[in-house]
CSV table of C-alpha atoms and ligand atoms in Angstrom, one decimal:
chain,number,residue,atom,x,y,z
A,1,MET,CA,7.8,29.0,-220.3
A,2,ILE,CA,10.1,31.6,-222.0
A,3,PRO,CA,11.6,29.6,-224.8
A,4,VAL,CA,15.4,29.7,-225.7
A,5,ASN,CA,14.4,30.5,-229.3
A,6,GLU,CA,11.5,31.3,-231.6
A,7,PRO,CA,11.8,32.1,-235.1
A,8,LEU,CA,10.1,35.0,-236.6
A,9,ILE,CA,8.3,34.2,-239.7
A,10,GLY,CA,6.6,36.9,-241.7
A,11,LYS,CA,4.1,37.5,-244.6
A,12,LYS,CA,6.8,37.4,-247.3
A,13,GLU,CA,8.0,34.0,-246.4
A,14,LEU,CA,4.3,32.9,-246.7
A,15,GLN,CA,3.9,34.7,-249.9
A,16,TYR,CA,7.0,33.2,-251.5
A,17,VAL,CA,6.3,29.7,-250.3
A,18,SER,CA,2.8,29.8,-251.6
A,19,GLU,CA,4.2,30.7,-255.0
A,20,CYS,CA,6.3,27.4,-254.9
A,21,LEU,CA,3.2,25.5,-254.0
A,22,LYS,CA,1.2,27.0,-256.6
A,23,THR,CA,3.6,26.6,-259.4
A,24,GLY,CA,4.8,23.2,-258.3
A,25,TRP,CA,8.4,24.2,-257.9
A,26,ILE,CA,8.9,22.5,-254.7
A,27,SER,CA,12.0,20.5,-255.1
A,28,SER,CA,15.8,21.3,-255.8
A,29,ALA,CA,14.9,23.3,-259.1
A,30,GLY,CA,13.4,26.6,-259.1
A,31,LYS,CA,14.1,30.2,-259.3
A,32,PHE,CA,14.3,31.1,-255.7
A,33,ILE,CA,17.3,28.8,-255.2
A,34,GLU,CA,19.8,30.5,-257.4
A,35,GLU,CA,18.3,33.9,-256.3
A,36,PHE,CA,18.8,33.1,-252.5
A,37,GLU,CA,22.3,31.8,-253.2
A,38,GLN,CA,23.4,34.9,-254.9
A,39,ARG,CA,21.7,37.2,-252.6
A,40,TRP,CA,23.3,35.7,-249.5
A,41,ALA,CA,26.8,35.5,-251.1
A,42,ASP,CA,26.5,39.3,-252.0
A,43,TYR,CA,25.2,40.1,-248.5
A,44,CYS,CA,28.4,38.3,-246.9
A,45,GLY,CA,30.8,39.8,-249.6
A,46,MET,CA,31.5,36.4,-251.4
A,47,LYS,CA,31.2,35.5,-255.1
A,48,TYR,CA,29.5,32.0,-255.1
A,49,GLY,CA,26.8,30.6,-252.8
A,50,ILE,CA,26.1,26.9,-253.0
A,51,ALA,CA,23.0,26.1,-250.8
A,52,VAL,CA,22.8,22.7,-249.1
A,53,SER,CA,20.6,20.6,-246.9
A,54,ASN,CA,22.0,22.0,-243.6
A,55,GLY,CA,25.0,23.6,-241.9
A,56,THR,CA,26.5,20.1,-241.0
A,57,THR,CA,26.6,19.1,-244.8
A,58,ALA,CA,27.7,22.7,-245.8
A,59,LEU,CA,30.9,21.8,-243.6
A,60,GLN,CA,31.2,18.3,-245.2
A,61,VAL,CA,31.1,19.8,-248.6
A,62,ALA,CA,33.5,22.4,-247.8
A,63,VAL,CA,36.1,20.2,-246.5
A,64,GLY,CA,35.3,17.9,-249.5
A,65,CYS,CA,36.5,20.7,-251.7
A,66,LEU,CA,40.0,20.5,-250.4
A,67,ASN,CA,40.5,16.7,-251.7
A,68,LEU,CA,42.1,15.6,-248.5
A,69,LYS,CA,43.9,12.4,-248.2
A,70,LEU,CA,43.7,9.7,-245.4
A,71,GLY,CA,45.6,11.1,-242.5
A,72,ASP,CA,45.5,14.8,-243.5
A,73,GLU,CA,44.8,17.1,-240.5
A,74,VAL,CA,42.5,20.1,-239.9
A,75,ILE,CA,43.1,22.2,-236.8
A,76,MET,CA,39.7,23.2,-235.2
A,77,PRO,CA,38.5,24.3,-231.7
A,78,THR,CA,37.5,21.6,-229.2
A,79,PHE,CA,34.6,23.9,-228.2
A,80,THR,CA,32.1,23.5,-231.1
A,81,ILE,CA,29.5,21.5,-232.4
A,82,ILE,CA,30.1,17.8,-233.6
A,83,SER,CA,29.4,18.9,-237.2
A,84,CYS,CA,32.9,20.4,-237.6
A,85,ALA,CA,34.7,17.2,-236.5
A,86,LEU,CA,32.3,15.0,-238.6
A,87,ALA,CA,33.1,17.1,-241.8
A,88,VAL,CA,36.8,16.2,-241.3
A,89,VAL,CA,36.4,12.6,-240.3
A,90,TYR,CA,33.8,11.9,-243.1
A,91,ASN,CA,36.6,13.2,-245.6
A,92,SER,CA,39.0,10.7,-244.3
A,93,ALA,CA,41.2,13.2,-242.4
A,94,LYS,CA,41.7,13.9,-238.8
A,95,PRO,CA,40.6,16.7,-236.6
A,96,VAL,CA,43.3,18.3,-234.4
A,97,LEU,CA,42.1,20.4,-231.4
A,98,VAL,CA,43.0,23.7,-229.7
A,99,ASP,CA,41.3,25.1,-226.6
A,100,ALA,CA,38.9,27.9,-226.4
A,101,GLU,CA,39.8,31.4,-225.4
A,102,PRO,CA,38.3,32.4,-222.2
A,103,ARG,CA,36.7,35.9,-223.3
A,104,THR,CA,35.0,35.1,-226.5
A,105,TRP,CA,34.9,31.2,-226.3
A,106,THR,CA,36.3,31.1,-229.9
A,107,MET,CA,39.5,29.0,-230.7
A,108,ASP,CA,42.5,30.1,-229.0
A,109,THR,CA,44.7,31.3,-231.9
A,110,THR,CA,47.9,31.2,-229.8
A,111,GLN,CA,47.8,27.4,-229.6
A,112,ILE,CA,47.5,26.7,-233.3
A,113,GLU,CA,51.0,27.0,-234.6
A,114,GLU,CA,52.3,24.3,-232.1
A,115,LYS,CA,49.7,21.9,-233.5
A,116,ILE,CA,50.7,22.4,-237.3
A,117,THR,CA,52.6,19.2,-238.6
A,118,LYS,CA,53.5,18.3,-242.3
A,119,LYS,CA,49.9,16.8,-242.5
A,120,THR,CA,48.1,19.9,-241.7
A,121,LYS,CA,46.0,21.1,-244.6
A,122,ALA,CA,43.5,23.6,-243.1
A,123,ILE,CA,42.4,25.5,-240.2
A,124,MET,CA,38.7,25.8,-239.2
A,125,PRO,CA,37.9,28.8,-237.2
A,126,VAL,CA,34.3,28.7,-235.8
A,127,HIS,CA,32.5,31.9,-234.7
A,128,ILE,CA,30.9,31.2,-231.2
A,129,TYR,CA,27.4,32.4,-230.4
A,130,GLY,CA,27.5,35.4,-232.7
A,131,HIS,CA,31.2,36.5,-231.7
A,132,PRO,CA,33.7,36.3,-234.5
A,133,CYS,CA,36.9,34.5,-234.0
A,134,ASN,CA,40.2,36.6,-234.3
A,135,MET,CA,41.2,35.9,-237.9
A,136,GLU,CA,44.4,37.9,-238.3
A,137,PRO,CA,46.6,35.2,-236.6
A,138,ILE,CA,44.7,32.5,-238.5
A,139,TRP,CA,45.4,34.2,-241.8
A,140,GLY,CA,49.0,34.7,-240.9
A,141,LEU,CA,49.6,31.0,-240.1
A,142,ALA,CA,47.6,29.8,-243.3
A,143,LYS,CA,49.9,32.0,-245.4
A,144,LYS,CA,53.1,30.8,-243.5
A,145,TYR,CA,52.2,27.1,-243.9
A,146,GLY,CA,50.3,27.0,-247.0
A,147,LEU,CA,46.9,26.1,-245.4
A,148,SER,CA,43.2,26.5,-246.3
A,149,VAL,CA,40.9,28.3,-244.0
A,150,ILE,CA,37.4,26.9,-243.7
A,151,GLU,CA,35.1,29.4,-241.8
A,152,ASP,CA,32.1,28.0,-239.8
A,153,ALA,CA,29.9,31.2,-239.6
A,154,ALA,CA,26.8,29.2,-238.8
A,155,GLU,CA,26.3,31.2,-235.7
A,156,ALA,CA,27.3,34.5,-237.0
A,157,HIS,CA,24.9,35.9,-239.8
A,158,GLY,CA,25.8,39.5,-240.1
A,159,ALA,CA,28.5,39.6,-237.4
A,160,GLU,CA,31.7,41.6,-238.5
A,161,TYR,CA,35.4,41.5,-238.1
A,162,LYS,CA,37.6,44.5,-238.2
A,163,THR,CA,40.8,44.0,-240.3
A,164,LYS,CA,43.8,45.9,-241.2
A,165,VAL,CA,44.2,47.2,-244.8
A,166,HIS,CA,47.6,48.4,-245.5
A,167,SER,CA,47.8,51.4,-247.8
A,168,SER,CA,51.5,51.9,-247.9
A,169,GLN,CA,52.6,51.5,-251.4
A,170,PHE,CA,51.8,55.1,-252.5
A,171,THR,CA,52.9,56.9,-249.4
A,172,VAL,CA,56.2,57.4,-247.7
A,173,HIS,CA,54.9,56.4,-244.4
A,174,SER,CA,53.2,53.2,-244.1
A,175,LYS,CA,49.5,53.8,-243.2
A,176,VAL,CA,47.2,51.2,-241.7
A,177,GLU,CA,43.6,51.6,-242.3
A,178,TYR,CA,40.8,49.4,-241.3
A,179,GLU,CA,37.8,48.0,-242.7
A,180,TRP,CA,34.8,45.9,-241.4
A,181,ARG,CA,34.2,42.5,-243.1
A,182,LYS,CA,31.1,40.2,-242.6
A,183,CYS,CA,31.8,36.7,-241.1
A,184,GLY,CA,31.3,34.3,-244.1
A,185,SER,CA,33.7,36.3,-246.1
A,186,LEU,CA,36.7,35.6,-244.0
A,187,GLY,CA,37.8,32.1,-245.3
A,188,ASP,CA,38.6,30.3,-248.5
A,189,ILE,CA,35.4,28.6,-248.2
A,190,SER,CA,32.6,29.4,-245.4
A,191,CYS,CA,29.7,27.6,-244.2
A,192,PHE,CA,26.3,28.8,-242.9
A,193,SER,CA,23.4,26.8,-241.1
A,194,PHE,CA,19.7,28.2,-241.5
A,195,TYR,CA,18.4,26.0,-238.9
A,196,ALA,CA,15.2,27.3,-237.1
A,197,ASN,CA,17.2,28.8,-234.4
A,198,LYS,CA,19.6,30.7,-236.6
A,199,ILE,CA,19.2,34.5,-237.1
A,200,ILE,CA,17.7,33.8,-240.6
A,201,THR,CA,16.2,30.5,-241.1
A,202,THR,CA,15.0,28.2,-243.9
A,203,GLY,CA,13.6,25.5,-241.5
A,204,GLU,CA,16.6,23.2,-242.3
A,205,GLY,CA,19.3,24.6,-244.7
A,206,GLY,CA,23.0,25.5,-245.1
A,207,MET,CA,25.2,27.3,-247.5
A,208,VAL,CA,28.6,27.2,-248.7
A,209,LEU,CA,30.3,30.3,-249.9
A,210,THR,CA,33.6,30.8,-251.7
A,211,ASN,CA,35.3,33.2,-254.1
A,212,ASN,CA,37.0,30.2,-255.8
A,213,GLU,CA,35.2,29.0,-258.9
A,214,GLU,CA,36.8,25.6,-258.7
A,215,TYR,CA,35.6,25.1,-255.2
A,216,ALA,CA,32.2,26.4,-256.1
A,217,GLU,CA,32.0,23.8,-259.1
A,218,LYS,CA,33.2,21.0,-256.8
A,219,ALA,CA,30.7,22.0,-254.0
A,220,ARG,CA,27.8,21.9,-256.5
A,221,SER,CA,28.9,18.6,-257.7
A,222,LEU,CA,29.3,17.1,-254.1
A,223,ARG,CA,25.8,18.2,-253.1
A,224,ASN,CA,24.3,16.5,-256.1
A,225,LEU,CA,25.7,12.9,-256.2
A,226,CYS,CA,28.5,13.9,-258.4
A,227,PHE,CA,26.4,13.6,-261.4
A,228,LYS,CA,28.5,14.6,-264.6
A,229,LYS,CA,27.2,17.2,-266.8
A,230,GLU,CA,28.3,15.5,-269.9
A,231,ARG,CA,27.1,12.0,-268.7
A,232,ARG,CA,24.4,11.8,-266.1
A,233,PHE,CA,24.5,8.5,-264.5
A,234,TYR,CA,28.4,8.0,-264.9
A,235,HIS,CA,30.4,8.8,-261.6
A,236,THR,CA,34.0,9.2,-261.1
A,237,GLU,CA,33.5,10.5,-257.4
A,238,LEU,CA,31.4,10.0,-254.5
A,239,GLY,CA,28.9,12.6,-253.7
A,240,ASN,CA,25.8,13.0,-251.7
A,241,ASN,CA,22.2,14.2,-251.9
A,242,PHE,CA,22.6,17.4,-249.8
A,243,ARG,CA,20.3,19.4,-252.2
A,244,PHE,CA,18.4,22.4,-251.0
A,245,THR,CA,14.6,23.0,-252.1
A,246,ASN,CA,13.0,25.9,-253.7
A,247,LEU,CA,10.6,25.8,-250.7
A,248,GLN,CA,13.4,26.4,-248.3
A,249,ALA,CA,15.0,29.1,-250.5
A,250,ALA,CA,11.4,30.8,-250.6
A,251,ILE,CA,11.5,31.1,-246.8
A,252,GLY,CA,15.3,32.2,-246.8
A,253,LEU,CA,14.5,35.2,-249.3
A,254,GLY,CA,11.6,36.3,-247.1
A,255,GLN,CA,13.9,36.2,-244.1
A,256,LEU,CA,16.7,37.8,-245.9
A,257,GLU,CA,14.5,40.9,-246.8
A,258,ARG,CA,14.5,41.8,-243.1
A,259,ILE,CA,18.0,40.6,-241.8
A,260,GLU,CA,19.0,44.0,-240.7
A,261,GLU,CA,16.0,44.2,-238.4
A,262,LEU,CA,16.7,40.7,-237.1
A,263,ILE,CA,20.4,41.5,-236.3
A,264,GLU,CA,19.4,44.8,-234.6
A,265,LYS,CA,16.9,42.9,-232.4
A,266,LYS,CA,19.8,40.4,-231.7
A,267,ARG,CA,22.0,43.2,-230.7
A,268,TRP,CA,19.4,45.0,-228.8
A,269,LEU,CA,18.8,41.7,-226.7
A,270,GLY,CA,22.5,41.6,-226.0
A,271,LYS,CA,22.5,45.1,-224.7
A,272,MET,CA,19.5,44.6,-222.5
A,273,TYR,CA,20.9,41.5,-220.9
A,274,THR,CA,24.4,42.9,-220.4
A,275,GLU,CA,23.0,46.1,-218.9
A,276,ARG,CA,20.8,44.1,-216.5
A,277,LEU,CA,23.5,41.4,-215.6
A,278,LYS,CA,26.7,43.4,-215.7
A,279,ASP,CA,27.1,43.8,-212.0
A,280,THR,CA,26.1,40.3,-211.0
A,281,GLU,CA,29.1,38.7,-209.1
A,282,GLY,CA,30.0,35.3,-210.2
A,283,LEU,CA,28.8,35.6,-213.7
A,284,ARG,CA,30.7,36.0,-216.9
A,285,LEU,CA,28.9,37.7,-219.8
A,286,PRO,CA,29.5,37.8,-223.6
A,287,VAL,CA,32.0,40.4,-224.7
A,288,GLU,CA,32.4,42.3,-227.8
A,289,GLU,CA,36.0,42.8,-228.6
A,290,SER,CA,37.1,46.2,-230.3
A,291,TRP,CA,37.7,44.2,-233.5
A,292,ALA,CA,34.2,42.6,-233.5
A,293,LYS,CA,30.7,43.2,-234.1
A,294,ASN,CA,28.8,40.6,-231.9
A,295,VAL,CA,25.5,39.7,-233.3
A,296,TYR,CA,24.6,37.8,-229.9
A,297,TRP,CA,23.0,34.8,-231.7
A,298,MET,CA,22.8,33.2,-228.1
A,299,TYR,CA,23.3,35.0,-225.0
A,300,GLY,CA,25.7,32.8,-223.1
A,301,VAL,CA,26.7,33.1,-219.4
A,302,VAL,CA,29.3,31.3,-217.5
A,303,SER,CA,29.0,31.1,-213.7
A,304,ASN,CA,32.1,31.1,-211.6
A,305,GLU,CA,33.1,27.7,-210.0
A,306,ASP,CA,33.2,29.4,-206.7
A,307,THR,CA,29.3,29.9,-206.8
A,308,GLY,CA,29.4,26.1,-206.2
A,309,MET,CA,26.8,25.7,-209.0
A,310,GLU,CA,27.2,24.0,-212.2
A,311,ALA,CA,25.3,24.9,-215.4
A,312,LYS,CA,23.1,22.0,-215.0
A,313,GLU,CA,21.9,23.2,-211.5
A,314,PHE,CA,21.5,26.7,-212.8
A,315,ALA,CA,19.4,25.5,-215.7
A,316,GLY,CA,17.3,23.3,-213.5
A,317,ARG,CA,16.5,26.3,-211.2
A,318,LEU,CA,15.7,28.6,-214.1
A,319,ARG,CA,13.4,25.9,-215.6
A,320,GLU,CA,11.4,25.9,-212.3
A,321,GLN,CA,10.8,29.6,-213.0
A,322,GLY,CA,9.6,29.0,-216.4
A,323,ILE,CA,12.7,29.8,-218.1
A,324,ASP,CA,14.3,27.7,-220.8
A,325,THR,CA,17.9,27.5,-221.3
A,326,ARG,CA,20.7,25.3,-223.4
A,327,PRO,CA,23.9,24.0,-222.1
A,328,PHE,CA,27.1,25.1,-223.7
A,329,PHE,CA,29.0,22.7,-226.1
A,330,LEU,CA,30.9,19.8,-224.7
A,331,GLY,CA,34.3,19.7,-226.0
A,332,MET,CA,35.3,17.3,-229.0
A,333,HIS,CA,38.0,15.7,-226.8
A,334,GLU,CA,35.3,14.7,-224.2
A,335,GLN,CA,33.2,12.8,-226.8
A,336,PRO,CA,33.2,9.0,-226.3
A,337,VAL,CA,32.5,8.5,-229.9
A,338,PHE,CA,35.8,10.1,-230.9
A,339,HIS,CA,37.7,8.2,-228.0
A,340,GLN,CA,36.2,4.9,-229.4
A,341,MET,CA,38.0,6.0,-232.6
A,342,GLY,CA,41.3,6.5,-230.9
A,343,LEU,CA,40.9,10.3,-231.0
A,344,PHE,CA,41.8,12.9,-228.5
A,345,LYS,CA,42.3,10.3,-225.6
A,346,ASN,CA,44.0,11.8,-222.6
A,347,GLU,CA,43.8,15.4,-224.1
A,348,HIS,CA,42.8,18.2,-221.9
A,349,TYR,CA,41.6,21.6,-222.7
A,350,PRO,CA,40.8,23.5,-219.3
A,351,VAL,CA,39.1,26.5,-220.8
A,352,ALA,CA,36.6,24.4,-222.7
A,353,GLU,CA,36.1,22.0,-219.9
A,354,ARG,CA,35.3,24.9,-217.5
A,355,ILE,CA,32.8,26.7,-219.9
A,356,ALA,CA,31.3,23.1,-220.8
A,357,ARG,CA,30.4,22.9,-217.1
A,358,GLN,CA,29.6,26.3,-216.0
A,359,GLY,CA,28.1,27.8,-219.2
A,360,LEU,CA,24.5,28.0,-220.5
A,361,TYR,CA,22.7,30.2,-222.9
A,362,LEU,CA,19.6,32.1,-221.9
A,363,PRO,CA,16.5,32.7,-223.8
A,364,SER,CA,17.8,34.7,-227.0
A,365,GLY,CA,14.8,34.4,-229.4
A,366,LEU,CA,13.7,37.1,-231.8
A,367,THR,CA,10.2,37.4,-230.2
A,368,LEU,CA,11.6,38.2,-226.7
A,369,THR,CA,10.2,41.4,-225.1
A,370,GLU,CA,11.9,43.7,-222.6
A,371,LYS,CA,9.4,42.2,-219.9
A,372,ASP,CA,10.8,38.8,-220.8
A,373,ILE,CA,14.3,40.0,-220.3
A,374,ASP,CA,13.4,41.5,-217.0
A,375,THR,CA,12.0,38.1,-215.9
A,376,VAL,CA,14.9,36.2,-217.0
A,377,THR,CA,17.4,38.7,-215.5
A,378,GLU,CA,15.7,38.9,-212.3
A,379,ALA,CA,15.6,35.1,-211.9
A,380,VAL,CA,19.3,34.8,-212.9
A,381,ARG,CA,20.4,37.4,-210.2
A,382,LYS,CA,18.4,35.8,-207.6
A,383,ILE,CA,19.8,32.4,-208.1
A,384,VAL,CA,23.4,33.4,-208.4
A,385,ARG,CA,23.1,35.7,-205.3
A,386,LYS,CA,21.2,33.0,-203.2
A,387,LYS,CA,24.0,30.5,-203.9
A,388,GLU,CA,26.8,32.9,-202.6
A,389,VAL,CA,24.9,33.5,-199.2
B,401,PLP,C1,28.9,26.3,-235.1
B,401,PLP,C2,28.1,25.5,-235.9
B,401,PLP,N1,28.3,24.9,-237.0
B,401,PLP,C3,27.5,24.0,-237.7
B,401,PLP,C4,26.2,23.8,-237.1
B,401,PLP,C5,25.4,22.7,-238.0
B,401,PLP,O1,24.3,23.3,-238.6
B,401,PLP,P1,22.9,22.4,-238.7
B,401,PLP,O2,22.3,22.3,-237.5
B,401,PLP,O3,22.2,23.2,-239.8
B,401,PLP,O4,23.4,21.1,-239.4
B,401,PLP,C6,25.7,24.5,-236.0
B,401,PLP,C7,24.5,24.1,-235.5
B,401,PLP,O5,23.8,24.8,-234.8
B,401,PLP,C8,26.6,25.3,-235.3
B,401,PLP,O6,26.3,25.9,-234.3
């Protein structure tokens, strides 16, 4: 079976983890944690890093920093993992959805403004499968309506967004220049996951990044039961134990030392797949917009409806040939658990609905070889072609 993913763990990770075991620093104190937090924040271009137990809790802590009140609203894509909506619901607020954009599968930013109400407090863009969300329109709306931006960069380690820098103040003619910024530095608060299938992993793990000292302080408190510095077992707020361990940080530091190599491997994989599949009729492939550096965290494909084949059947036929895949997200508006809560009933988002049924991602692990990619792409081409006959 060619697996959908396999982490690449090296000698450094083993060395650092052994150090934890030998010295007994195995819990949520120890020198590796702060080092990992700072180095990840530096890598992404943010000031503070607060490591937490996973990406889901990172989102919960990030939303928690905004002090939302019952009924406040956060606008997010329907096409995402449930962690995004949970973070909002667990903070007593209401997720409000927009559809996916058909090329990049990230949130359709043209639909955001019509969803803004007096209760809207934040927008939560999610970079999907390694491709950044288009941030300029989101920043514009956040500024216009005084909203916070919580960026979910769980799937976009090292991905970049090209943004305009206006350098007009010293020249007669306004001149627009551009700079590339890393995903994770594009919101007021950003979130990462380091689950085993992510580009760098700590087994389980996550991180909140921000440039705002107050948010950083609040995030540290929320992850550690809101203990008070001045009086430990005295609480004025509800927190959680979302702590990250020195063992996880040890793995993360080892991974971080080779991040460029891991990203290069993902981009190579993306290129290999696209070269081999680009002429396959009936199949939509990942894109890389001119303003984006896609890290191809997972290589998603969407088959056309006129092939008469949904992703479920496509996945089954690939599995018969020893190829593992995963389905695309099912939109938040199609989740029974939210309908039971009175959310999103009778809402429809046609792009998300179509890609949820027609989309899957192919093996995208860091250990894949060119031969594996040939095997996968040959199988894909045969299946899609056969169906058309
Ligand atoms: C976009 C996105 N956000 C959040 C998460 C949650 O991360 P975790 O699995 O570490 O809780 C994931 C997980 O894959 C994700 O894909």
